[in-house]
Coordinates of C-alpha atoms in Angstrom, one line a residue:
X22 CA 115.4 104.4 57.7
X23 CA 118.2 106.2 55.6
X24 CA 119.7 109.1 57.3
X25 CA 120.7 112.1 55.4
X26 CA 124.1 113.1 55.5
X27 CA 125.9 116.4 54.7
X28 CA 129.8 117.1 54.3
X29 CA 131.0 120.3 54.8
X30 CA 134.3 122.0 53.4
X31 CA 135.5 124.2 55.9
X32 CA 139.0 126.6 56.3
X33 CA 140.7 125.0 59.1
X34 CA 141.9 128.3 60.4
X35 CA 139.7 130.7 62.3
X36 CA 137.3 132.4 60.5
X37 CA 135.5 128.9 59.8
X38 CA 134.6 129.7 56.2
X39 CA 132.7 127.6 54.6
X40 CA 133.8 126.2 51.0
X41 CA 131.6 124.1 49.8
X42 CA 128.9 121.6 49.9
X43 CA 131.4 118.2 49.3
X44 CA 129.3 115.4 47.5
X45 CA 131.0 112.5 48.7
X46 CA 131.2 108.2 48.7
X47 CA 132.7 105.8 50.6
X48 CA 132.3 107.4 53.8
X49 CA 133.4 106.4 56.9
X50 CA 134.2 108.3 60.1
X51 CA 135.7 107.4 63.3
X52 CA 135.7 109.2 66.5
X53 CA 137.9 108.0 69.9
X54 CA 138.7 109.0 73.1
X55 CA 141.7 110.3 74.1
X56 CA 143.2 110.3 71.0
X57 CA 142.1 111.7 67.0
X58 CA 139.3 109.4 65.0
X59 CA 140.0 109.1 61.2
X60 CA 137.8 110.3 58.5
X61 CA 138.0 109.3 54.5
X62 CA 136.0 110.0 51.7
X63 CA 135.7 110.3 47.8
X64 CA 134.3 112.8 46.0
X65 CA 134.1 112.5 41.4
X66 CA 135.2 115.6 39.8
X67 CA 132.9 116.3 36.6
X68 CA 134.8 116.5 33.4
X69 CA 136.4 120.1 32.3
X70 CA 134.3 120.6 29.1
X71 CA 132.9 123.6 30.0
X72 CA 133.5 127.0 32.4
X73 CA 131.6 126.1 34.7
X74 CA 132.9 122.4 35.4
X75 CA 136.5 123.9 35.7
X76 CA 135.4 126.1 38.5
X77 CA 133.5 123.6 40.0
X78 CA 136.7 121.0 39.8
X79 CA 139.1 124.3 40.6
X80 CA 136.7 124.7 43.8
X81 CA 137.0 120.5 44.6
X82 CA 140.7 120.5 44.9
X83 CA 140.5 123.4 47.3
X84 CA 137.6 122.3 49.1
X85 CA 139.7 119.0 50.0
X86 CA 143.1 121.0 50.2
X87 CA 145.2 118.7 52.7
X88 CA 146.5 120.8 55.4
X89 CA 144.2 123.8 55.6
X90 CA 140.9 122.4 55.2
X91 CA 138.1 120.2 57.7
X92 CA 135.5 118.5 57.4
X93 CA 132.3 118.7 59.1
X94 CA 130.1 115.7 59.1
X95 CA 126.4 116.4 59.8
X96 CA 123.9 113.6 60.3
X97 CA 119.9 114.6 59.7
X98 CA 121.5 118.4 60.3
X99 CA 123.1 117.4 63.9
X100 CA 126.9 117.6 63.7
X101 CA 128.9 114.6 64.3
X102 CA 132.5 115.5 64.8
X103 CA 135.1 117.9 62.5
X104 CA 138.0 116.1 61.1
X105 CA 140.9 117.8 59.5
X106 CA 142.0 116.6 55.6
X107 CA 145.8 115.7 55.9
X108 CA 145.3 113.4 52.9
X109 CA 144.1 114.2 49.5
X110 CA 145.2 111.9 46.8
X111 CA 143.8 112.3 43.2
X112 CA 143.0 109.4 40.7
X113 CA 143.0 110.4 36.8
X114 CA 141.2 106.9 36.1
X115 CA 138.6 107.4 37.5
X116 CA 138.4 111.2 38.1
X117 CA 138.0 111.2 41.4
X118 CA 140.0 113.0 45.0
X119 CA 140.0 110.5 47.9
X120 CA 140.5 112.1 51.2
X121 CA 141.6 110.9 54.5
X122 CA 142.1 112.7 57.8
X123 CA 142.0 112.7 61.7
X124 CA 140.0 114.9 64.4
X125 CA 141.1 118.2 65.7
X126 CA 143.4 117.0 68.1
X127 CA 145.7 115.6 65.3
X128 CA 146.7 118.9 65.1
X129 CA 148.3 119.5 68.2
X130 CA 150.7 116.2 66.7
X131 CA 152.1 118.5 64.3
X132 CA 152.9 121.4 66.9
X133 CA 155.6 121.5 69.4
X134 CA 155.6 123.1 72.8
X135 CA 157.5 126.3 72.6
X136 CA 157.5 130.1 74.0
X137 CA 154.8 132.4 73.5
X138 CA 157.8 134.5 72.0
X139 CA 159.0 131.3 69.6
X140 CA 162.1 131.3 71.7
X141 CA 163.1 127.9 71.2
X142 CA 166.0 128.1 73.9
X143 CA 163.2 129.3 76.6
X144 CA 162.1 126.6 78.6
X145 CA 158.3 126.3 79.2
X146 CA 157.6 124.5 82.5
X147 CA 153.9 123.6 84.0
X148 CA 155.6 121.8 87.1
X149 CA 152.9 122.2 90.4
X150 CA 150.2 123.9 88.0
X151 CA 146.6 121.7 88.0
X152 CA 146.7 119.3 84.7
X153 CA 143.5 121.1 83.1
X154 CA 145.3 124.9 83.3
X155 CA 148.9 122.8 82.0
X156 CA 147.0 121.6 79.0
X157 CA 144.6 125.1 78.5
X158 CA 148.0 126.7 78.1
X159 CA 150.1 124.6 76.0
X160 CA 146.5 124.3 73.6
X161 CA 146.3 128.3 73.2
X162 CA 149.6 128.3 72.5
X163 CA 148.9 126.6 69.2
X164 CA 145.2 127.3 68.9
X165 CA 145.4 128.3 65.2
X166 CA 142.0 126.0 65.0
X167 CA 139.7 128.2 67.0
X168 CA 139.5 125.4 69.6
X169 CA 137.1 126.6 73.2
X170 CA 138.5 125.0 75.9
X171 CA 135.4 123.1 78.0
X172 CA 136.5 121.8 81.3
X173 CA 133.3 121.9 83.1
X174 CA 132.5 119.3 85.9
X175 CA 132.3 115.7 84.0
X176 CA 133.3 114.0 87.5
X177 CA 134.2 114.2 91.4
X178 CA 136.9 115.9 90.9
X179 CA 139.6 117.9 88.1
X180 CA 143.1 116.0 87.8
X181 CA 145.7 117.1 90.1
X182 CA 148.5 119.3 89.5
X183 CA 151.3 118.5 87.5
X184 CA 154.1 116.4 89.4
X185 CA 157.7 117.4 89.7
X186 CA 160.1 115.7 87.5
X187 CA 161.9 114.0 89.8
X188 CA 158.9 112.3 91.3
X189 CA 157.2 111.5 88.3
X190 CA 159.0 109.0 86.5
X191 CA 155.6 108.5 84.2
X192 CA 155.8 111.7 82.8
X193 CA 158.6 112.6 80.4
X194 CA 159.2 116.0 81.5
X195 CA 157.4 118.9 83.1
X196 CA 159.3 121.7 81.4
X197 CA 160.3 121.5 78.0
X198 CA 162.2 123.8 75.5
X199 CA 161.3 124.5 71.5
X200 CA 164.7 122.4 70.8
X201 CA 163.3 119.5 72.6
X202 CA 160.8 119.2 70.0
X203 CA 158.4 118.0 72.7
X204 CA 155.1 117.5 70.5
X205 CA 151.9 119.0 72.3
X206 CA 150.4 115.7 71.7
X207 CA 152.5 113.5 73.4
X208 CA 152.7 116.0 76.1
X209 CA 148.5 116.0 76.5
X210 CA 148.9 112.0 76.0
X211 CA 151.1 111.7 78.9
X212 CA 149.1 114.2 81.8
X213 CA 146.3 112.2 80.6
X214 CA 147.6 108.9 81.0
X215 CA 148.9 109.3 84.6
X216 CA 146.4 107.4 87.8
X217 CA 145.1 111.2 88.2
X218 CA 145.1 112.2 85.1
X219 CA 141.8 112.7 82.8
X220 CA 140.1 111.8 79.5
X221 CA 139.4 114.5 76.4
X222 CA 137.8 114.6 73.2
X223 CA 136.9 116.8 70.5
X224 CA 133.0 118.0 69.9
X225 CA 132.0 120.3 66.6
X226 CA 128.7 121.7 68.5
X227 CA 125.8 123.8 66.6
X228 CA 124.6 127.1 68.6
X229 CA 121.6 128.8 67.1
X230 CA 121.7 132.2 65.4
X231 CA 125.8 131.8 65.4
X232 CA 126.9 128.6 63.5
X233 CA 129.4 126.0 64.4
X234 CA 131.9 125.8 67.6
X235 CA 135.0 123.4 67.6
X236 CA 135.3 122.4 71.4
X237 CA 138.1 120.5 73.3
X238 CA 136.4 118.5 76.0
X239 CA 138.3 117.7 78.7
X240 CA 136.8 115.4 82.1
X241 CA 138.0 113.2 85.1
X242 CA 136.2 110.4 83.4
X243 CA 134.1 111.0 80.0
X244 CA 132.0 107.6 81.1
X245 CA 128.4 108.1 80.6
X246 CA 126.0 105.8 80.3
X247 CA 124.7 105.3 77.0
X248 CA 121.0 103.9 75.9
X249 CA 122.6 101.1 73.4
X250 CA 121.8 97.9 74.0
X251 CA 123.5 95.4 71.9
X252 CA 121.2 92.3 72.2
X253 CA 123.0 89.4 69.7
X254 CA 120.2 87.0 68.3
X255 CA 117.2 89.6 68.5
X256 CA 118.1 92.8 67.7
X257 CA 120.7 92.5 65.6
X258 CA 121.6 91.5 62.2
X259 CA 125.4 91.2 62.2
X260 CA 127.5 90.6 64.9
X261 CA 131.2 90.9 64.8
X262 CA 134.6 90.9 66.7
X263 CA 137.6 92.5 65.5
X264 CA 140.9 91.3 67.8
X265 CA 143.5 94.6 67.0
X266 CA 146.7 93.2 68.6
X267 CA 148.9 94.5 66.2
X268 CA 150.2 97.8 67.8
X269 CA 151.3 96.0 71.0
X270 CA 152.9 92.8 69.7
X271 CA 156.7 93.0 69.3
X272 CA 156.6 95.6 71.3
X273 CA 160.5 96.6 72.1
X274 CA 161.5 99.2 74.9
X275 CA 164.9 100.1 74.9
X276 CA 166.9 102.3 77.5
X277 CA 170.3 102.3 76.7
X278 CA 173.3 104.5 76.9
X279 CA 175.3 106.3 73.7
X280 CA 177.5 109.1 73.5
X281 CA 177.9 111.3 76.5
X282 CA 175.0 111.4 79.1
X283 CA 172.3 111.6 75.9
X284 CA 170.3 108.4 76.0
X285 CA 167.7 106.8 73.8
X286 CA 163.9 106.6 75.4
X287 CA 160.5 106.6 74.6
X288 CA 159.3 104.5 70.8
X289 CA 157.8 105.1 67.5
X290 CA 155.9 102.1 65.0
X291 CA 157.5 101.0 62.5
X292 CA 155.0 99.6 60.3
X293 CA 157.6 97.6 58.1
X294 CA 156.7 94.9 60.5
X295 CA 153.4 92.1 60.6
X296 CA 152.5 92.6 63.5
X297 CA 154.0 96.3 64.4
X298 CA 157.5 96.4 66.0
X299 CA 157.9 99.3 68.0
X300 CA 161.0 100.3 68.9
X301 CA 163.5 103.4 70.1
X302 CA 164.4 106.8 68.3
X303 CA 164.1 109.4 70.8
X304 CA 167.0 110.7 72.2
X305 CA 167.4 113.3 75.8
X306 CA 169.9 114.8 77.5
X307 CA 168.3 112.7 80.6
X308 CA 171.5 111.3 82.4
X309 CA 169.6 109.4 84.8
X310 CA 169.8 106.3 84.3
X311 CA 166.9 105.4 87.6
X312 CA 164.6 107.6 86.0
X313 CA 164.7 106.4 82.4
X314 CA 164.3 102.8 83.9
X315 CA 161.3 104.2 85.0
X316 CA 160.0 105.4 82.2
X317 CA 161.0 102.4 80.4
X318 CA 158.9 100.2 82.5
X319 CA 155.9 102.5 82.7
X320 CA 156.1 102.5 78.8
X321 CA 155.9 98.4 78.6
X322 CA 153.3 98.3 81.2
X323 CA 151.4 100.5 79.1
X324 CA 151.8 98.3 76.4
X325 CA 150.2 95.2 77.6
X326 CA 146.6 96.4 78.4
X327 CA 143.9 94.5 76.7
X328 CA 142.9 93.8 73.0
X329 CA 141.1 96.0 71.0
X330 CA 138.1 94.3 70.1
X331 CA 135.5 95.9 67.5
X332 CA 131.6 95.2 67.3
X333 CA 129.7 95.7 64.5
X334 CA 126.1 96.5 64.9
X335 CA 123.7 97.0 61.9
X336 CA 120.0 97.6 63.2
X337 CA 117.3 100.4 63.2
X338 CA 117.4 101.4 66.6
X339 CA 120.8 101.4 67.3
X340 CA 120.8 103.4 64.0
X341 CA 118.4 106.0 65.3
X342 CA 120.9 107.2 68.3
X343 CA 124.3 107.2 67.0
X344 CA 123.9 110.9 66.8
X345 CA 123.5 110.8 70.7
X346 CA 126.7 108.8 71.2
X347 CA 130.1 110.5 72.3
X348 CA 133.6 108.4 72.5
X349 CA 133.6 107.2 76.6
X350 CA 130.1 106.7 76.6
X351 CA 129.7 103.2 78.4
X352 CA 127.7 100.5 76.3
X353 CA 126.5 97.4 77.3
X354 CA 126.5 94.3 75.5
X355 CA 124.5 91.3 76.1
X356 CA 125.0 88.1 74.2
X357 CA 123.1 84.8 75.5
X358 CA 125.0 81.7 76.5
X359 CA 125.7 78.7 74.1
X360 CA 124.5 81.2 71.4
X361 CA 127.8 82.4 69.7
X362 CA 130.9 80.1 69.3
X363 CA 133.1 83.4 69.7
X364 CA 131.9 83.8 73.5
X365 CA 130.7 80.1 74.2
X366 CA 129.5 81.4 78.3
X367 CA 127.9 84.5 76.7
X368 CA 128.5 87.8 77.5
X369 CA 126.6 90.6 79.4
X370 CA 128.9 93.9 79.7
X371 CA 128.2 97.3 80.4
X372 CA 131.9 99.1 79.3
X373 CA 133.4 101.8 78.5
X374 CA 134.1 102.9 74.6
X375 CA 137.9 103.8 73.5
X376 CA 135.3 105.2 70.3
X377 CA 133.3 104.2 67.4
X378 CA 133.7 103.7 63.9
X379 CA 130.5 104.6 61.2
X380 CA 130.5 103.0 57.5
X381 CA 128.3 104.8 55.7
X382 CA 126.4 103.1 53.0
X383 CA 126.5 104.8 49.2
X384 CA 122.9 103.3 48.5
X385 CA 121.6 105.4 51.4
X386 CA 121.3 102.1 53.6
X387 CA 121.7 101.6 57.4
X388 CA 125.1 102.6 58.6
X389 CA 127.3 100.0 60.7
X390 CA 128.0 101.2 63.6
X391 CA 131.8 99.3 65.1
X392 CA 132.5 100.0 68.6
X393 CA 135.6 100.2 69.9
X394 CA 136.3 98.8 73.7
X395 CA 139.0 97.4 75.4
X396 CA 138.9 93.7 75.7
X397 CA 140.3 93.9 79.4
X398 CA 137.1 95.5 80.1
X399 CA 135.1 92.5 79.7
X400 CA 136.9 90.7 82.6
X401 CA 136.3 93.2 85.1

């Protein structure tokens, strides 16, 4: 059965005014754990023969304004995630804005960790405070987006408090200064990363009689158990794998030294390269050498987790729960032995999702749902 989707314009800044009703194709939209799902869509402007039309394409371009606009994607009226428009490119051809963006966390990869005063010379450090009230302040520090913090118990216990520097090789830094342009982000990224550290996502939620709330979930572990069963031969009419080993192939770490005690560290993707090289551009005024070893190795170890893989599911009741499925939600997979050439001994998995992808078809078809897990997963 075709669900009925609706794509709201929304300001980005609080209040959440609503622009418009967006009419839009070639829809897909992506939400992930621990990090910001992508979003695109196309939307036809009607031609400018009359008053009317050039409001109408007037209201368009700011309804899909990159920057200062979101989008909030509603499934059969039940909301399905908020992504900001950082992309709005138009085509005179065929008359038409496409749009791409990211989740609400992408924002925080545009801010930097500063002073409440905008001092950037005042150093900001979280050292000894627990990871959830680090994170709660550094987010309402740059909460232009109306975000509501939600830390309520997801697991046994909250992460621990933020490790001193010098015992935390993992971490890049505890305290940081405006001039370190230390992006929120990466900051988040790295708490989050460490053993003790904890998972997040982003949830657009509906409450009655009030409208729409942008929430910042934050958990030990956002596992659930999910009801999707992926059963390949009966239940489903695709199946397919996706192998993503691009972002950790050619993967380059370099510490090295350069003028005075500033030394390169950390890395950035360049992708020139087929598959990615990643390589070095940060600099710190970190002189030692032990500690930026440290980080170094940390950083490759990182790197060589599992690939990416990607299964496509296209069937009616899979279709009738994706509006019940949250990034970290564990899935299992069965596929039967000497069934599929791909995984000759079969497969029978229950695992957790990095996030899930959803095509949605112009004709008003099934969607395909793709989810997104680890591939070292499937070991364990």
């Amino acid at each position: 059965m075709a669900r009925r989707y609706t794509y709201l314009s929304v300001n980005l800044g609080a209040p959440f005014l609503k622009i418009a009703d967006l009419n839009l194709t070639n829809v897909e939209w992506q939400r992930l754990r621990n990090g910001a799902g992508t979003f695109r869509g196309t939307v036809k402007l009607p031609p400018p023969v009359s008053p009317d039309a050039r409001i109408q394409c007037q209201l368009l371009r700011e309804a899909t304004d990159n920057g200062t606009t979101c989008i909030y994607v509603l499934r059969d009226n039940v909301p399905m995630g908020a992504w900001i428009v950082w992309g709005q490119n138009y085509n005179s051809d065929n008359q038409t804005i496409d749009i791409n963006g990211s989740e609400l966390t992408s924002y925080f990869r545009r801010r930097i960790i500063e002073d409440v005063t905008g001092d950037l010379d005042v150093r900001v450090s979280y050292e000894g405070q627990p990871m959830y009230d680090a994170v709660a302040d550094m987010v309402s520090k740059v909460n232009d987006i109306g975000l509501s913090l939600d830390v309520a118990s997801g697991g046994p216990e909250l992460p621990e408090t933020v490790p001193a520097t010098d015992t935390a090789a993992e971490v890049a830094g505890t305290g940081w200064k405006g001039t370190d342009v230390k992006l929120v982000a990466d900051a988040i990224d790295e708490l989050a990363a460490m053993e003790d550290g904890f998972d997040y996502r982003v949830d657009l939620v509906r409450i009655p009689g009030v409208g729409f709330e942008r929430r910042f979930v934050l958990r030990e572990s956002l596992a659930e158990e999910t009801g999707i069963v992926a059963k390949y031969g009966s239940t489903l009419s695709k199946f397919g794998v996706q192998r993503r080993g691009d972002v950790r192939s050619n993967d380059v770490i370099v510490v090295g030294g350069s003028d005075g005690d500033k030394r390169p560290y950390g890395r950035v993707t360049e992708e020139l390269f087929t598959p990615r090289l990643q390589t070095v551009v940060q600099s710190s005024d970190e002189a030692d050498g032990d500690r930026l070893d440290a980080a170094a190795q940390a950083a490759m170890d990182a790197s060589r987790t599992g690939e990416v893989l990607s299964f496509d599911v296209i069937e009616d009741g899979v279709d009738a729960v994706i509006g019940a499925l949250y990034p970290g939600d564990r899935a299992r997979i069965v596929i039967p032995p000497h069934r599929d050439p791909w995984f000759c001994n079969g497969l029978d998995a229950t695992v957790p999702t990095l996030g899930f992808t959803v095509n949605v078809p112009d004709s008003g078809g099934r969607e395909t749902l793709s989810l997104q897990i680890d591939e070292a997963d499937l070991d364990g």
